[in-house]
Short mmCIF file of C-alpha atoms and ligand atoms in Angstrom, two decimals:
data_model
loop_
_atom_site.label_atom_id
_atom_site.label_comp_id
_atom_site.label_asym_id
_atom_site.label_seq_id
_atom_site.Cartn_x
_atom_site.Cartn_y
_atom_site.Cartn_z
CA ASP A 15 24.49 -9.47 -107.32
CA LYS A 16 27.25 -11.46 -106.23
CA GLY A 17 29.71 -8.60 -106.67
CA ASP A 18 33.13 -9.89 -106.37
CA TYR A 19 32.36 -12.86 -104.57
CA GLU A 20 32.41 -16.43 -105.94
CA HIS A 21 29.12 -17.58 -104.73
CA TYR A 22 26.20 -16.22 -103.07
CA MET A 23 26.52 -18.14 -100.24
CA LEU A 24 29.85 -16.61 -99.04
CA LYS A 25 28.65 -13.28 -100.17
CA GLU A 26 25.97 -13.85 -97.62
CA ILE A 27 27.93 -15.02 -94.98
CA HIS A 28 30.10 -11.90 -95.38
CA ASP A 29 26.65 -10.05 -95.28
CA GLN A 30 26.00 -10.95 -91.98
CA PRO A 31 27.24 -7.59 -89.87
CA THR A 32 25.40 -5.42 -91.95
CA SER A 33 22.26 -7.03 -92.43
CA ILE A 34 22.00 -8.01 -88.28
CA GLU A 35 22.56 -3.77 -88.31
CA ASP A 36 19.43 -3.81 -90.46
CA THR A 37 17.59 -6.47 -88.87
CA PHE A 38 18.04 -3.79 -85.40
CA ARG A 39 17.67 -0.67 -87.77
CA GLY A 40 15.03 1.65 -86.30
CA ARG A 41 14.32 -0.82 -83.44
CA ILE A 42 16.55 -0.12 -80.84
CA SER A 43 16.28 3.30 -79.67
CA MET A 44 19.97 5.93 -80.11
CA ASP A 45 20.70 5.25 -75.93
CA HIS A 46 20.20 1.24 -76.08
CA SER A 47 17.33 1.54 -73.71
CA LYS A 48 14.61 1.20 -75.17
CA ILE A 49 13.50 -1.72 -78.24
CA PHE A 50 10.51 -1.05 -80.51
CA LEU A 51 9.36 -3.87 -82.26
CA GLY A 52 6.33 -2.09 -84.75
CA GLY A 53 4.68 -5.14 -86.51
CA ILE A 54 4.43 -6.55 -83.11
CA LEU A 55 3.00 -3.54 -80.69
CA ASP A 56 -0.43 -4.39 -81.18
CA VAL A 57 -0.06 -7.81 -80.03
CA LEU A 58 2.22 -7.19 -77.26
CA PRO A 59 -0.08 -7.34 -74.15
CA LYS A 60 -1.12 -10.84 -75.71
CA LEU A 61 2.26 -11.59 -75.35
CA ILE A 62 2.96 -10.12 -72.05
CA ASN A 63 -0.20 -12.35 -71.11
CA ALA A 64 0.68 -15.78 -73.32
CA ARG A 65 0.31 -19.00 -71.33
CA ARG A 66 2.68 -20.39 -74.26
CA ILE A 67 4.38 -19.97 -76.92
CA ILE A 68 4.43 -22.60 -79.71
CA ILE A 69 7.03 -21.73 -82.20
CA VAL A 70 6.40 -23.99 -85.63
CA ALA A 71 9.47 -23.87 -88.26
CA CYS A 72 11.29 -26.25 -90.88
CA GLY A 73 15.08 -26.72 -91.19
CA THR A 74 17.54 -24.00 -90.25
CA SER A 75 14.48 -21.77 -89.38
CA TRP A 76 13.53 -24.32 -86.66
CA HIS A 77 17.05 -24.45 -85.58
CA ALA A 78 16.44 -20.70 -85.04
CA GLY A 79 13.49 -21.26 -83.04
CA LEU A 80 15.06 -23.52 -80.71
CA VAL A 81 17.46 -20.90 -80.09
CA GLY A 82 14.56 -18.46 -79.13
CA GLU A 83 13.21 -21.31 -77.39
CA TYR A 84 16.08 -20.75 -74.66
CA LEU A 85 16.22 -17.42 -74.51
CA LEU A 86 12.25 -16.52 -74.60
CA GLU A 87 12.02 -19.10 -71.30
CA GLU A 88 14.80 -17.33 -69.54
CA TYR A 89 14.11 -13.84 -70.27
CA ALA A 90 10.20 -13.60 -70.89
CA LYS A 91 9.53 -16.50 -68.64
CA ILE A 92 6.76 -17.87 -71.12
CA PRO A 93 6.71 -21.78 -71.61
CA VAL A 94 7.71 -22.32 -75.03
CA GLU A 95 7.42 -25.35 -77.64
CA VAL A 96 9.27 -25.90 -80.78
CA GLU A 97 7.78 -28.18 -83.52
CA TYR A 98 8.40 -29.31 -87.34
CA ALA A 99 5.59 -27.77 -89.07
CA SER A 100 5.52 -31.15 -90.61
CA GLU A 101 4.44 -33.02 -87.49
CA PHE A 102 2.48 -30.40 -85.89
CA ARG A 103 0.24 -29.75 -88.93
CA TYR A 104 -0.60 -33.66 -88.64
CA ARG A 105 -1.33 -34.00 -85.14
CA LYS A 106 -4.09 -33.10 -83.24
CA PRO A 107 -2.43 -30.16 -81.21
CA ILE A 108 -4.29 -28.65 -78.32
CA ILE A 109 -4.28 -25.04 -78.80
CA TYR A 110 -5.52 -22.66 -75.98
CA PRO A 111 -7.23 -18.79 -76.95
CA ASP A 112 -4.06 -17.69 -74.95
CA ASP A 113 -0.95 -19.35 -77.15
CA VAL A 114 1.26 -16.97 -78.78
CA VAL A 115 2.24 -19.05 -82.26
CA ILE A 116 4.90 -18.25 -84.11
CA ALA A 117 5.76 -19.47 -87.38
CA ILE A 118 9.38 -18.82 -88.57
CA SER A 119 10.29 -18.85 -92.22
CA GLN A 120 12.86 -17.47 -94.45
CA SER A 121 10.94 -17.38 -97.43
CA GLY A 122 7.31 -17.17 -96.16
CA GLU A 123 6.15 -19.63 -98.43
CA THR A 124 7.21 -23.06 -96.81
CA ALA A 125 4.10 -25.24 -97.24
CA ASP A 126 4.50 -27.12 -93.92
CA THR A 127 4.91 -24.23 -92.14
CA LEU A 128 2.06 -22.24 -93.88
CA ALA A 129 -0.41 -25.55 -93.30
CA ALA A 130 0.44 -25.23 -89.36
CA ILE A 131 -0.70 -21.74 -89.24
CA ARG A 132 -3.36 -22.23 -91.10
CA LEU A 133 -4.45 -25.55 -88.79
CA VAL A 134 -3.94 -23.10 -85.79
CA ARG A 135 -6.62 -20.57 -87.08
CA LYS A 136 -8.94 -23.39 -87.94
CA LEU A 137 -8.72 -24.80 -84.31
CA SER A 138 -8.51 -21.96 -82.14
CA ASP A 139 -8.47 -17.93 -81.52
CA ALA A 140 -4.72 -18.01 -80.91
CA THR A 141 -2.93 -15.07 -82.04
CA ILE A 142 -0.68 -16.33 -84.40
CA LEU A 143 2.84 -14.13 -85.51
CA GLY A 144 5.30 -14.24 -88.00
CA ILE A 145 9.08 -14.02 -88.36
CA CYS A 146 9.70 -13.88 -92.18
CA ASN A 147 12.15 -12.34 -94.32
CA VAL A 148 10.01 -11.98 -97.32
CA ALA A 149 7.64 -9.20 -97.39
CA GLY A 150 4.14 -9.80 -98.58
CA SER A 151 4.96 -13.52 -98.37
CA SER A 152 2.09 -15.89 -97.42
CA ILE A 153 2.97 -16.11 -94.24
CA ALA A 154 3.63 -12.91 -93.75
CA ARG A 155 0.20 -12.39 -95.16
CA GLU A 156 -2.18 -15.04 -93.05
CA THR A 157 -0.47 -14.12 -89.81
CA ASP A 158 -2.14 -11.24 -87.34
CA ALA A 159 1.22 -9.78 -86.88
CA GLY A 160 4.81 -10.33 -86.76
CA VAL A 161 8.06 -8.79 -87.30
CA TYR A 162 10.43 -8.89 -90.85
CA THR A 163 13.48 -10.05 -90.59
CA HIS A 164 15.23 -7.61 -92.94
CA ALA A 165 18.15 -9.63 -93.87
CA GLY A 166 17.69 -8.66 -97.80
CA ILE A 167 17.29 -11.44 -100.44
CA GLU A 168 18.83 -14.75 -99.73
CA ILE A 169 19.89 -16.20 -102.90
CA GLY A 170 21.85 -19.39 -101.60
CA VAL A 171 20.16 -22.64 -101.02
CA ALA A 172 21.86 -22.94 -97.45
CA SER A 173 19.94 -20.30 -95.18
CA THR A 174 22.96 -18.07 -93.44
CA LYS A 175 22.07 -14.66 -92.95
CA ALA A 176 18.52 -15.30 -92.85
CA PHE A 177 19.28 -17.63 -89.48
CA THR A 178 21.52 -15.06 -87.92
CA ALA A 179 18.26 -12.48 -88.19
CA GLN A 180 15.79 -14.77 -87.16
CA ILE A 181 18.05 -15.49 -83.89
CA THR A 182 18.34 -11.47 -84.06
CA VAL A 183 14.54 -11.05 -84.02
CA LEU A 184 13.96 -13.57 -81.62
CA THR A 185 16.38 -12.39 -79.04
CA MET A 186 14.60 -8.61 -79.47
CA MET A 187 11.81 -9.94 -78.66
CA ALA A 188 12.74 -12.16 -75.76
CA PHE A 189 14.33 -9.40 -74.19
CA LEU A 190 11.49 -6.79 -75.01
CA ILE A 191 9.09 -9.15 -73.11
CA GLY A 192 11.12 -9.76 -70.09
CA HIS A 193 11.30 -5.83 -69.74
CA ARG A 194 7.48 -5.22 -70.14
CA LYS A 195 6.83 -8.39 -67.53
CA LYS A 196 9.68 -6.42 -65.01
CA LEU A 197 11.63 -9.86 -65.14
CA ILE A 198 14.34 -7.75 -66.71
CA PRO A 199 15.44 -4.57 -64.22
CA ASP A 200 16.52 -1.20 -66.71
CA SER A 201 19.90 -1.37 -65.64
CA ASP A 202 20.25 -5.20 -67.31
CA TYR A 203 17.87 -4.25 -69.75
CA LEU A 204 20.29 -1.70 -71.16
CA GLU A 205 23.67 -3.99 -70.63
CA LEU A 206 21.56 -6.48 -73.10
CA VAL A 207 20.46 -4.42 -75.47
CA ASN A 208 23.85 -3.13 -75.42
CA ALA A 209 25.86 -5.97 -75.58
CA LEU A 210 23.11 -6.59 -78.95
CA THR A 211 24.78 -4.00 -80.85
CA GLU A 212 27.98 -5.00 -80.07
CA ILE A 213 27.35 -8.32 -81.86
CA PRO A 214 27.93 -6.73 -85.61
CA ASP A 215 31.24 -5.64 -85.09
CA LYS A 216 32.15 -8.92 -83.33
CA MET A 217 31.21 -11.06 -86.48
CA ARG A 218 33.15 -8.63 -88.24
CA GLU A 219 36.35 -9.71 -86.08
CA ILE A 220 35.43 -13.66 -87.16
CA ILE A 221 35.08 -13.06 -90.68
CA LYS A 222 38.87 -11.47 -91.09
CA ASN A 223 39.98 -15.04 -89.39
CA GLU A 224 38.19 -16.82 -92.64
CA GLY A 225 41.58 -17.50 -94.17
CA PHE A 226 42.31 -19.78 -91.08
CA ILE A 227 39.33 -21.37 -90.86
CA LYS A 228 39.66 -22.19 -94.36
CA ASP A 229 42.78 -24.21 -93.49
CA VAL A 230 40.68 -25.68 -91.05
CA ALA A 231 38.38 -26.58 -93.00
CA ASN A 232 40.74 -28.13 -95.51
CA GLN A 233 41.98 -30.72 -93.12
CA TYR A 234 38.63 -32.14 -93.18
CA THR A 235 37.40 -32.03 -96.78
CA ASP A 236 38.04 -35.71 -97.28
CA VAL A 237 35.82 -36.97 -94.21
CA THR A 238 32.73 -39.44 -94.67
CA ASN A 239 31.35 -38.30 -91.40
CA ALA A 240 31.10 -35.27 -88.53
CA LEU A 241 29.44 -34.98 -85.66
CA TYR A 242 28.59 -31.87 -83.95
CA MET A 243 28.37 -30.94 -80.15
CA GLY A 244 26.77 -28.08 -77.91
CA ARG A 245 25.36 -27.52 -74.66
CA GLY A 246 21.92 -25.35 -74.02
CA LEU A 247 22.38 -22.28 -76.69
CA LEU A 248 24.79 -23.64 -78.77
CA TYR A 249 23.19 -27.24 -78.89
CA PRO A 250 20.97 -25.90 -82.41
CA VAL A 251 23.92 -24.22 -83.21
CA ALA A 252 25.47 -27.72 -82.99
CA LEU A 253 22.68 -28.77 -85.53
CA GLU A 254 22.87 -26.01 -87.50
CA GLY A 255 26.33 -26.53 -88.17
CA ALA A 256 25.87 -29.95 -89.22
CA LEU A 257 22.97 -29.13 -91.74
CA LYS A 258 25.28 -26.62 -93.20
CA LEU A 259 27.59 -29.41 -93.92
CA LYS A 260 24.96 -32.01 -95.37
CA GLU A 261 23.32 -29.94 -97.80
CA ILE A 262 26.36 -28.15 -99.29
CA SER A 263 29.38 -30.90 -99.24
CA TYR A 264 26.99 -33.89 -99.14
CA ILE A 265 29.12 -35.40 -96.32
CA HIS A 266 27.04 -36.92 -93.13
CA ALA A 267 27.02 -34.46 -90.18
CA GLU A 268 24.83 -35.21 -87.18
CA GLY A 269 24.43 -32.35 -84.16
CA TYR A 270 23.94 -33.96 -80.53
CA PRO A 271 23.27 -31.76 -77.34
CA ALA A 272 27.22 -33.09 -75.89
CA ALA A 273 25.93 -34.77 -72.72
CA GLU A 274 23.67 -37.17 -75.27
CA MET A 275 26.79 -38.40 -76.68
CA LYS A 276 27.31 -41.33 -74.16
CA HIS A 277 23.71 -42.58 -75.01
CA GLY A 278 24.55 -43.72 -78.35
CA PRO A 279 26.83 -41.50 -80.91
CA ILE A 280 29.94 -41.80 -78.67
CA ALA A 281 30.09 -45.08 -79.92
CA LEU A 282 30.52 -43.93 -83.56
CA ILE A 283 33.84 -41.94 -82.36
CA ASP A 284 37.20 -43.04 -83.60
CA GLU A 285 40.09 -41.68 -85.45
CA ASN A 286 38.50 -40.66 -88.52
CA MET A 287 35.48 -38.88 -87.10
CA PRO A 288 35.98 -35.28 -86.84
CA VAL A 289 33.98 -33.27 -84.10
CA PHE A 290 33.49 -30.07 -84.01
CA VAL A 291 32.67 -28.59 -80.17
CA LEU A 292 31.05 -25.13 -79.28
CA ALA A 293 32.99 -24.30 -76.32
CA VAL A 294 32.56 -20.85 -75.48
CA LYS A 295 33.27 -19.52 -71.96
CA ASP A 296 29.84 -20.05 -70.73
CA ASP A 297 27.81 -21.70 -67.73
CA SER A 298 28.67 -25.16 -69.41
CA TYR A 299 32.23 -24.44 -69.87
CA ASP A 300 33.59 -27.09 -67.89
CA LYS A 301 30.90 -29.73 -69.16
CA ILE A 302 31.85 -29.26 -72.06
CA VAL A 303 35.91 -30.03 -71.58
CA SER A 304 34.87 -32.98 -69.78
CA ASN A 305 33.01 -33.80 -73.40
CA ILE A 306 35.91 -33.18 -75.27
CA GLN A 307 38.29 -35.33 -73.38
CA GLU A 308 35.67 -38.35 -73.86
CA VAL A 309 35.98 -37.76 -77.54
CA LYS A 310 39.78 -37.16 -77.15
CA ALA A 311 40.22 -40.47 -75.43
CA ARG A 312 38.38 -42.52 -78.18
CA ASN A 313 40.88 -40.55 -80.28
CA GLY A 314 38.42 -38.58 -82.10
CA LYS A 315 39.70 -35.32 -83.99
CA ILE A 316 38.36 -32.35 -81.93
CA VAL A 317 37.70 -28.88 -83.85
CA ALA A 318 36.52 -26.66 -81.43
CA ILE A 319 34.78 -23.07 -81.59
CA VAL A 320 36.12 -21.15 -78.52
CA THR A 321 36.66 -18.16 -76.63
CA GLN A 322 39.26 -15.66 -77.50
CA GLY A 323 42.01 -16.61 -75.00
CA GLU A 324 41.37 -19.58 -74.30
CA LYS A 325 44.01 -22.27 -72.82
CA THR A 326 42.62 -25.36 -71.72
CA ILE A 327 40.97 -26.59 -74.87
CA LYS A 328 43.76 -25.37 -76.60
CA LYS A 329 45.69 -28.14 -75.21
CA MET A 330 43.45 -30.74 -75.81
CA ALA A 331 42.06 -29.96 -79.29
CA ASN A 332 43.60 -30.52 -82.65
CA HIS A 333 42.33 -27.04 -84.07
CA VAL A 334 40.60 -24.01 -82.25
CA ILE A 335 39.05 -21.31 -84.24
CA GLU A 336 38.65 -18.18 -81.01
CA ILE A 337 35.21 -16.14 -81.26
CA PRO A 338 35.29 -12.99 -79.55
CA ALA A 339 33.92 -12.55 -75.99
CA CYS A 340 30.18 -11.94 -75.76
CA HIS A 341 26.91 -11.95 -73.38
CA ARG A 342 26.51 -15.65 -73.36
CA SER A 343 23.14 -15.16 -74.40
CA LEU A 344 24.26 -13.70 -77.43
CA ALA A 345 26.84 -16.61 -78.35
CA PRO A 346 24.76 -18.62 -80.91
CA LEU A 347 25.34 -15.46 -83.27
CA LEU A 348 28.67 -15.78 -82.95
CA ALA A 349 29.26 -18.99 -83.24
CA VAL A 350 27.71 -20.33 -86.23
CA VAL A 351 29.76 -17.83 -88.08
CA PRO A 352 32.91 -20.38 -88.15
CA LEU A 353 30.76 -23.26 -88.90
CA GLN A 354 29.29 -21.87 -91.59
CA ILE A 355 32.46 -21.12 -93.51
CA ILE A 356 33.63 -24.27 -92.58
CA SER A 357 30.51 -26.13 -94.66
CA TYR A 358 31.16 -23.53 -97.48
CA GLN A 359 35.23 -24.43 -97.40
CA ILE A 360 34.73 -27.99 -97.82
CA ALA A 361 31.75 -27.75 -100.31
CA VAL A 362 33.89 -25.84 -102.39
CA LYS A 363 37.07 -28.02 -101.86
CA ARG A 364 34.75 -31.09 -102.99
CA GLY A 365 33.81 -29.15 -105.66
CA CYS A 366 29.86 -29.26 -105.03
CA ASN A 367 27.69 -26.78 -106.68
CA VAL A 368 27.51 -24.17 -103.18
CA ASP A 369 24.54 -22.04 -104.16
CA GLN A 370 21.98 -25.28 -106.06
CA PRO A 371 22.99 -28.22 -104.04
CA ARG A 372 21.51 -31.51 -105.23
CA ASN A 373 17.88 -32.37 -104.57
CA LEU A 374 17.51 -29.12 -103.13
CA ALA A 375 15.16 -26.07 -103.70
CA LYS A 376 15.20 -22.54 -102.14
CA SER A 377 11.56 -22.48 -100.73
CA VAL A 378 9.79 -25.64 -99.95
CA THR A 379 6.25 -25.20 -101.55
CA VAL A 380 4.87 -28.23 -102.15
CA GLU A 381 4.91 -31.29 -99.04
O1 M6R B 1 12.21 -20.37 -95.86
P1 M6R B 1 11.64 -21.51 -94.69
O2 M6R B 1 12.44 -20.67 -93.77
O3 M6R B 1 10.66 -21.28 -94.44
O4 M6R B 1 12.62 -22.83 -95.19
C1 M6R B 1 12.66 -23.38 -94.45
C2 M6R B 1 13.70 -24.62 -94.52
O5 M6R B 1 13.36 -25.06 -95.89
C3 M6R B 1 14.80 -24.35 -94.88
O6 M6R B 1 15.53 -23.46 -93.66
C4 M6R B 1 16.63 -25.20 -95.21
O7 M6R B 1 16.30 -26.23 -94.34
C5 M6R B 1 17.41 -24.39 -95.71
N1 M6R B 1 17.91 -25.39 -96.66
C6 M6R B 1 18.47 -24.56 -94.55
O8 M6R B 1 19.93 -23.76 -95.14
#
C-alpha cells in the first residue's frame, strides 16, 4: 500500500531511514559493541580465511557490490572482485575452494545471478552466500548461507530502499570480519558501529529537505543528457544516480569516476550539460574540487552533493545540496538519497510512469 504517497518509489525513498533500522534490528547490540549476523555465523570462519570474495549481481545490486568492494578491502582486507552476473556466467572463471562468492539480489530471482551461482556450484567447492531481500527466493534457497536485507517489499521498478539495505549489510559484514580478524581495534569498532546507527536520523534530515531538492530537480527536467561523477566509495553512487535517471525519466545519463572525465567524457561538456558531482568532505575532497573546476571551465552546469557547511564549492556550483556529515565510509548511504529524489522529481515532471517505466520489469527472470 502506498498510503498517501503518489508513487511507490516516493514511498520507498521515504521508507529508507526505517528500512535501514529494520536491516540493523537484532543485529547490533544495545551498547553498539557487537554485530551479530546469524545467517552467516556458521560460515564466518570461511569469510575470515577467504582468499578472495567474488560478488555477482546485476544493475543496482551490482552498484551495491562495488560499494562492498571498497569496504571489504579496506576493513576486512580481503581482495574483492565485483562481476556482472551476465558476463561471469559465460566466462571460464577461475574459482578457488577458499573463495567466497556473494550473490546480491533484491528479488533473489534474477536469472543471470542465479545462473552465476549455479556455475560456481558446478565448478568448485567455494562457499556461496546470498544478500537477498525476498525471503525464500531462489537465490536465498540455493546459497549456503546469507543475510536478508529486511528492507520490506519493494514495488517500484527503480530500486531504492533495497540498495541502501544491501549497502548496510555489506558494511556490517566488512566491520564484523575486520573486527574478528583483529584488524579493527575494539574502540574503532565501537565508533564505526555507532556511526552506522546514526545514519537513519541523518537520512531523515535529507528527506526533510525534499522541497529544496525538488526545486533543484525542476531546473533540469528538459535536459537530454546528464553526467554523474564521484570518487572512491562515491563512484558507485554516481553510477547508481545515473541509472536511476535513465530508467525512470528516459534521460541519457552516465556515471564516471571523476578522474576518468579527462580521458574522454569531458569532451561532452558544454553549457547544456548538467554534471551531478558527489563532493562530500572526505579524503578526495580536494581532488573533486579540481574536477568541479574542470567542468566549470567548460561551462557545464554543476549540481554538487556536499557536506553541510560547505563553502568553497558553493561559490563554484550552480546548485549545492547539503547532506549531514558522517563517517567517510558511510557516505554512500546518505549521498544516494538526493540523487534518488532528483530522478523521481524529474520523472514526475516529465510525466513518466515512475513505478513502471517502459521496457522494464521488477525482476528479470529471463535472460
Ligand atoms: O532483484 P535484483 O536485485 O537481482 O535486480 C537486479 C536489477 O535487475 C535491478 O537492480 C535493476 O537494475 C533495477 N531496475 C534498478 O533500479
